[in-house]
Coordinates of C-alpha atoms in Angstrom, one line a residue:
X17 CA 189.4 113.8 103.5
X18 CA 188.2 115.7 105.9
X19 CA 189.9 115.2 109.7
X20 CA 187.4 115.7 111.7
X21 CA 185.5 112.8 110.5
X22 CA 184.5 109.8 111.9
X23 CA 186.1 107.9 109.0
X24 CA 189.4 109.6 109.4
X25 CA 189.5 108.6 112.6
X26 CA 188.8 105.0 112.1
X27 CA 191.7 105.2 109.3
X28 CA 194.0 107.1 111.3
X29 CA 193.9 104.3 114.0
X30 CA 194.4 101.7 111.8
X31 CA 197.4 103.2 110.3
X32 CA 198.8 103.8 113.3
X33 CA 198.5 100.1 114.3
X34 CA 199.6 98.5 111.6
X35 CA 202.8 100.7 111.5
X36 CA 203.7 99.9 115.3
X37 CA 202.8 96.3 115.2
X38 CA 205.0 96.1 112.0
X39 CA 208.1 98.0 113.9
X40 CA 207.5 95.4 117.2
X41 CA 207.2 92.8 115.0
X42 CA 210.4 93.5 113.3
X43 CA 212.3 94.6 116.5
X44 CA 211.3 91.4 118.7
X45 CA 212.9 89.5 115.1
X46 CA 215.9 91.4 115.1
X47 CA 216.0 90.6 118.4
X48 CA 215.3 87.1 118.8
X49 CA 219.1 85.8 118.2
X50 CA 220.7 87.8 121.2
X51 CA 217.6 86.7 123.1
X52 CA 218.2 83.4 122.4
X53 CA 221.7 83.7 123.2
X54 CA 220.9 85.7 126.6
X55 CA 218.7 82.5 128.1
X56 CA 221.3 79.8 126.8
X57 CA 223.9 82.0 129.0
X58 CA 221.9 82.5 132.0
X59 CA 220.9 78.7 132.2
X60 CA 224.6 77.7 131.4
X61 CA 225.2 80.0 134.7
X62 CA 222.7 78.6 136.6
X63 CA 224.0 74.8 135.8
X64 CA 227.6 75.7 136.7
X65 CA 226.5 77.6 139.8
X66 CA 225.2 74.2 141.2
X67 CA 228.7 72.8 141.1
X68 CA 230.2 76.2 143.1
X69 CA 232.4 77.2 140.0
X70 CA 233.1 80.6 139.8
X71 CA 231.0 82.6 137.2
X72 CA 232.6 84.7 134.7
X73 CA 229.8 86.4 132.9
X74 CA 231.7 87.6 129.7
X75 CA 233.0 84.3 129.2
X76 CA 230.0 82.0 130.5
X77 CA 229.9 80.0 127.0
X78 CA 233.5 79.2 127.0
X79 CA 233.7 78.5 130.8
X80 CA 230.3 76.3 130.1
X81 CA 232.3 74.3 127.3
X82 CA 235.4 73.6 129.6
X83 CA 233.4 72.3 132.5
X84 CA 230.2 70.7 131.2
X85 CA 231.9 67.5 129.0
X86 CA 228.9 65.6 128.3
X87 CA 225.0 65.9 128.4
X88 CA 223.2 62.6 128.3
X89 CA 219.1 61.6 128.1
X90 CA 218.8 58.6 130.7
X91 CA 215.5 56.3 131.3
X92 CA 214.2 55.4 134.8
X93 CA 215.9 51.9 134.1
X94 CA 218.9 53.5 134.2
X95 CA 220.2 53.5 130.8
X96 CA 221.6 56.0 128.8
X97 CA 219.6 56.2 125.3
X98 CA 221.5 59.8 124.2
X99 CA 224.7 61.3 124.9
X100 CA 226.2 64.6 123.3
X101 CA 228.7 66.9 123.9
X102 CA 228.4 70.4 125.1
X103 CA 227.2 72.1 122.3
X104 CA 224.2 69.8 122.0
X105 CA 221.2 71.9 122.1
X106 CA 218.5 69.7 121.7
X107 CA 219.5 68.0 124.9
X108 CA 220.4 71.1 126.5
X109 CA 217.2 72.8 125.3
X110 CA 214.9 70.0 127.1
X111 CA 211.2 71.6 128.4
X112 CA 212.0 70.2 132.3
X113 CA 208.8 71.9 132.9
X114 CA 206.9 69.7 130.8
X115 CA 208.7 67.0 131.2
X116 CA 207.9 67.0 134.6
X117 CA 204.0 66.7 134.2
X118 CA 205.3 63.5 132.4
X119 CA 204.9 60.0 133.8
X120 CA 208.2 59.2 135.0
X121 CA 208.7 56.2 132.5
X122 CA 207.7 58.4 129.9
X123 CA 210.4 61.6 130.3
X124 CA 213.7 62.3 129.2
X125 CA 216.2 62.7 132.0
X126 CA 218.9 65.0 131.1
X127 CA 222.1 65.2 132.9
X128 CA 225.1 67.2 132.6
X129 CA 228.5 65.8 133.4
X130 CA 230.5 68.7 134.7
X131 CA 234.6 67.9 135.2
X132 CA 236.2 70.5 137.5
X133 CA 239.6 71.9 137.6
X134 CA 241.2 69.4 140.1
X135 CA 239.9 66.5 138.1
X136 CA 236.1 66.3 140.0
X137 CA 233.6 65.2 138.1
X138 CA 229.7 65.6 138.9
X139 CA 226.1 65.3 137.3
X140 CA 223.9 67.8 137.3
X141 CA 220.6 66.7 137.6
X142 CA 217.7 69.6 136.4
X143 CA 214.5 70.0 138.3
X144 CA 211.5 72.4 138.0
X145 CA 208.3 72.4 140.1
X146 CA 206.1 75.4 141.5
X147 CA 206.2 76.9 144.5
X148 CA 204.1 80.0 146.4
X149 CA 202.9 82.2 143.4
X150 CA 204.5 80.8 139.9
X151 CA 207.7 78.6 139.1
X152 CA 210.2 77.2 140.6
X153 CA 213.2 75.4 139.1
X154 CA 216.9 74.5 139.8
X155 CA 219.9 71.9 139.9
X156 CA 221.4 69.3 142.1
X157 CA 224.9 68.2 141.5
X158 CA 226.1 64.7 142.8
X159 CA 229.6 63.2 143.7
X160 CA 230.6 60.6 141.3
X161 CA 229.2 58.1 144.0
X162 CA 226.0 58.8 143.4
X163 CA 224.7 59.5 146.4
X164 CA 226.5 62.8 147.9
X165 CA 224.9 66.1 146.8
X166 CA 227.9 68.6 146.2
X167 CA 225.9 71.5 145.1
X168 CA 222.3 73.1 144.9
X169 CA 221.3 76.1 142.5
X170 CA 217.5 77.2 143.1
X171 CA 215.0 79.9 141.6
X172 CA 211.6 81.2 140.9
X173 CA 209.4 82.9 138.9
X174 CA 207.6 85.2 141.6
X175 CA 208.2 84.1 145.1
X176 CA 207.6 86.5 147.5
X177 CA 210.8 88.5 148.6
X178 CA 212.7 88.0 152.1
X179 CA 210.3 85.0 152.5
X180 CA 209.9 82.2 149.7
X181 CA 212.8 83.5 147.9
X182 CA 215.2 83.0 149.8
X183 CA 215.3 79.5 147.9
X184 CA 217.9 81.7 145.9
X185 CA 220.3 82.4 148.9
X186 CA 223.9 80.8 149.8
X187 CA 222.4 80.1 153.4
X188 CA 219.3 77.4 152.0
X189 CA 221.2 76.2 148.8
X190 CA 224.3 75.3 151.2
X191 CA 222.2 73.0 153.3
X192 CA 221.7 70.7 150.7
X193 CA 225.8 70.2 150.1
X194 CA 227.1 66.6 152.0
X195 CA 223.2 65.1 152.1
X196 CA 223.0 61.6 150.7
X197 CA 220.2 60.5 148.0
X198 CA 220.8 56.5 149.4
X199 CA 220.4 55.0 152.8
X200 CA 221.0 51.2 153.5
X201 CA 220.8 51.1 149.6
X202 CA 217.8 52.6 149.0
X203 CA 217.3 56.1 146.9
X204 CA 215.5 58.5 149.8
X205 CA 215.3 62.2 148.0
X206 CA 216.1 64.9 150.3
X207 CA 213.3 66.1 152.4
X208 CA 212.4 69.9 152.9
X209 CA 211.0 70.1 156.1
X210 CA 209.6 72.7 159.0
X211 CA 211.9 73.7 161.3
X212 CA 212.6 71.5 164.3
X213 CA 210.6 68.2 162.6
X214 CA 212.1 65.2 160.6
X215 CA 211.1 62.8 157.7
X216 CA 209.7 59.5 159.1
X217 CA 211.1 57.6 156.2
X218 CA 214.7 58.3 157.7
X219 CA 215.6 60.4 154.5
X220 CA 218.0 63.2 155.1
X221 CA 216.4 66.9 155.3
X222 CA 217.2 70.2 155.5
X223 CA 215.5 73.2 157.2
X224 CA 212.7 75.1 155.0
X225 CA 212.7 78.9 154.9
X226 CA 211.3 80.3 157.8
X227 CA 207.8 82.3 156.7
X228 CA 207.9 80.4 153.5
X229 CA 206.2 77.3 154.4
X230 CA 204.8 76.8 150.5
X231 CA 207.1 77.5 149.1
X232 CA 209.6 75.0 150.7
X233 CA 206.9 72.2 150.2
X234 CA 207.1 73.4 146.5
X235 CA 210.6 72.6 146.7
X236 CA 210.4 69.4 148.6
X237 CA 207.9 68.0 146.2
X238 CA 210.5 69.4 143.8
X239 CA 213.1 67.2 144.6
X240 CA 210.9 64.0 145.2
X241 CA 209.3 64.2 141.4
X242 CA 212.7 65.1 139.4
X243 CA 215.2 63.4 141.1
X244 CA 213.2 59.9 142.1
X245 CA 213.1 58.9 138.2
X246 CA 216.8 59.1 138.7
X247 CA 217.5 56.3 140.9
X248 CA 218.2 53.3 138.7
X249 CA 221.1 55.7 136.9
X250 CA 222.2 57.2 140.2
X251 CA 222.5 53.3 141.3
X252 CA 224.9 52.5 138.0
X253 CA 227.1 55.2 139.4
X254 CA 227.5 53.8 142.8
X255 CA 228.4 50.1 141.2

């Protein structure tokens, strides 16, 4: 065939497609597993993070197993209509971003019991929302009173840096630790607000970041859609 033809040309290309699709192809399948496995570790980091354990990276699935005791599906009413152990991945593996878009009578709430060292144990409550320029997503855990937040994990997709993503920081997670979901009995979830102002519903607040005014209404919003479909359960834990 002769190479300086249009024909060879054509063939050539296709060829070459074919062949690299085929290697992708194959590499992203031989790949897939320790993907997989990758995500499943980071979330299991991000979940413990929100109850201030220590991480230790090469041992994230162990320290995930010792910790995290039960994962549950609750209803807005309250009850709980599935309960696994740690290993269950079809609770664990729940879209929060979809289930978000939900009507709250219509989602599956997940939450993860987590026991601590001395004896502790919380629920870890999942959220995900958006905030500035993509996603946002994160944890709450709560006291076994219902009420007290011990610990706050947040991230993002794409939030600008030294501004909206400093959701991600020690110094705005921390805020959130000793705030309380009920006042006078009822469930108030925690406000994000500017500097200097207050919720007029009496809810407690914390500070948003300073420059990243969308984002912390992403986050406020955040907190108000996930974590309100969880007050009939957070109420069983209180009686």
């Amino acid at each position: 065939m002769n190479k300086q033809s249009n024909t060879y040309t054509v063939i050539y290309i296709i060829v070459l497609v074919v062949v690299v699709g085929a290697a992708l192809a194959f590499t992203s399948m031989s790949l897939r597993d320790r993907q997989i496995a990758n995500a499943n570790a980071d979330k299991m980091k991000q979940i413990l993070e929100s109850v201030r354990i220590p991480i230790d990276n090469k041992n994230i699935d162990k320290q995930f197993a010792e910790h995290i005791t039960d994962l549950l599906v609750v209803d807005t009413e309250g009850n709980v209509v599935k309960h696994g152990g740690p290993d269950d991945m079809d609770i664990f593996n729940i879209d929060i971003a979809s289930q978000a878009k939900l009507p709250s009578s219509e989602r599956q709430l997940p939450v993860f019991v987590c026991r601590l060292d001395d004896g502790q144990v919380k629920y870890i409550l999942p959220m995900s929302g958006n905030g500035l320029w993509g996603a946002i997503w994160g944890y709450v855990s709560v006291d076994s009173d219902g009420s007290t937040i011990y610990g706050a994990y947040f991230s993002h997709a794409s939030e600008t840096p030294g501004l909206g993503a400093e959701i991600t920081r020690d110094p705005f997670r921390n805020k959130f630790i000793g705030k309380q979901f009920f006042k006078d009995g009822k469930f108030l979830p925690i406000s994000v607000v500017k500097s200097g102002q207050q919720p007029t519903d009496g809810s407690d607040y914390v500070d948003g970041i300073s420059g990243g005014t969308i984002t912390s209404k992403g986050v406020d919003a955040m907190i108000d859609n996930c974590l309100s479909p969880y007050d009939a359960y957070l109420q069983s834990l209180r009686h």
